[in-house]
Amino acid sequence: MAVVRRLRLRDFRVYAGADVELGAGLTVVHGSNGAGKTNLLEGLYFACTGRSCRTSNDRELVRFGASATRVEADIEAQDGTHRLAVGYAPGEPKRFTADGAPVERLLDVPFRPLVSVFLPDRLDLIKGPPALRRAHLDQFVTGLWPARAAARRDYAQALAQRNALLPRVRSGAVTRSALGTWDLEVGRHAIAIRADRERAIALVADGAAALAEDLGLAGATELRYRPRSKALTPEEFATELSERLDSDLERGFTGHGPHRDDLALIRAGRDLRIYGSQGEQRLGLLALLLAEREALERERGAPPLLLLDDVMSELDAGRRGRLIERVTASGQVVVTTTDLGHVPGAGAHGVRRLSVEHGVVREELRAA
Ligand SMILES: Nc1ncnc2c1ncn2[C@@H]1O[C@H](COP(=O)(O)OP(=O)(O)O)[C@@H](O)[C@H]1O
Ligand SMILES: [Mg+2]
């Protein structure tokens, strides 16, 4: 199992320079509002994935007044210690290295830990457009079964070929029958993608429902995949496509298939996205992420690094205890809080405790 033992941040957000050791199990980061807690989690996420979990604009990450940022993580894996690093200067491409050697992306680095992050201010996954949920679901599929990423690449390619033919069919340059082989090819990969997603959701559905109840979301919670297609074979899928050909020709792209599917969290029979309060949406999201983490542990043998930003204030004391117990059962967890009293066991043996103030990290308790 890969564990992040150390994180170094240079000119990242509020941090001019920070060098932080993490516990192998639970690390608690506490500090007042604006102290830099979320920035620390973001730095950790950035070092492990090469992306921010808060923004798609990397410029925001560079400390005010600085010209570049650099983030490094030391990772302890079965075969020894490794290092991931990300460097970024606005206007230049991001640079990634693994053990000092340049790599194109961190996602392919074998010792990179998977990361699961909960940020209370990012409810896009629940509230945003279906594309975000599809991307999340597909990322989860890849986390479970890395080789399955190929199905999505193949699908995207076949779909692009079909889309490229549509204007030529429309103009009469080629006949409708020219689409036939691509319809079948799109169908073949579409069915594989749907099967992967269904399988992945089946692995988390019960866990998410149980966790939602445990966390205090009233009313039964259900995770529901909403595929567009009902086809069981490539031929049936091709038929579905041909039934929609007129509108595809009009729009100039394919409007049917797994690239239009959605995933819904249903609570007490209603879509949480539409009817849920912010608090309910947060709990639903948290339940989903934790269920995914547990499924990844069952499937891959190790749970992802879990980053929980400020979740404790949402929960009553009993639920805080159950949450901490559950997430620290195995794997590495970093929890932030404004109030140490909200993290049961924050002083326990084996827990690492850090305090943050004005972008300075202090070590308060050192895990054994
Ligand atoms: N690029 C940046 N350079 C310097 N400071 C930043 C940058 N981005 C955000 N900050 C500051 O970082 C501070 C800490 O933010 P944050 O980590 O979200 O605090 P919290 O501890 O409440 O989670 C905020 O006051 C914010 O203004
Ligand atoms: Mg914060």
XYZ file of C-alpha atoms and ligand atoms in Angstrom, residues 12-15 31-40 54 59-65 309 336 338 356, ligand 1:
53
model
C 1.705 27.017 -3.109
C -1.372 29.101 -2.147
C -0.746 30.627 1.278
C 2.400 28.521 1.864
C -6.570 25.788 12.613
C -8.911 28.742 12.431
C -10.787 29.823 9.333
C -8.440 31.047 6.621
C -5.432 29.428 8.274
C -4.555 27.272 5.275
C -6.139 23.884 6.061
C -7.885 23.406 2.735
C -4.786 24.670 0.930
C -2.769 21.932 2.586
C -10.648 23.037 -6.144
C -2.714 30.197 -11.714
C -4.690 30.438 -8.488
C -2.288 27.962 -6.913
C 0.808 30.127 -7.180
C 1.328 32.144 -4.020
C 0.501 35.828 -4.446
C 3.666 37.597 -5.592
C -12.037 18.811 4.603
C -9.142 19.099 8.765
C -11.463 24.225 13.142
C -1.891 25.533 10.788
N -2.483 31.940 -4.419
C -2.562 32.337 -3.142
N -1.539 33.020 -2.570
C -1.598 33.415 -1.274
N -2.636 33.166 -0.468
C -3.699 32.491 -0.988
C -3.695 32.043 -2.328
N -4.882 31.405 -2.558
C -5.564 31.459 -1.399
N -4.863 32.126 -0.448
C -5.234 32.385 0.948
O -5.089 31.214 1.697
C -5.768 31.410 2.915
C -6.132 30.066 3.517
O -7.144 29.431 2.769
P -7.731 28.021 3.161
O -6.708 26.950 3.088
O -8.919 27.840 2.306
O -8.135 28.226 4.698
P -8.904 27.237 5.683
O -7.934 26.945 6.790
O -10.082 27.976 6.172
O -9.258 26.022 4.927
C -6.915 32.327 2.605
O -6.843 33.446 3.441
C -6.672 32.758 1.157
O -6.852 34.136 0.964
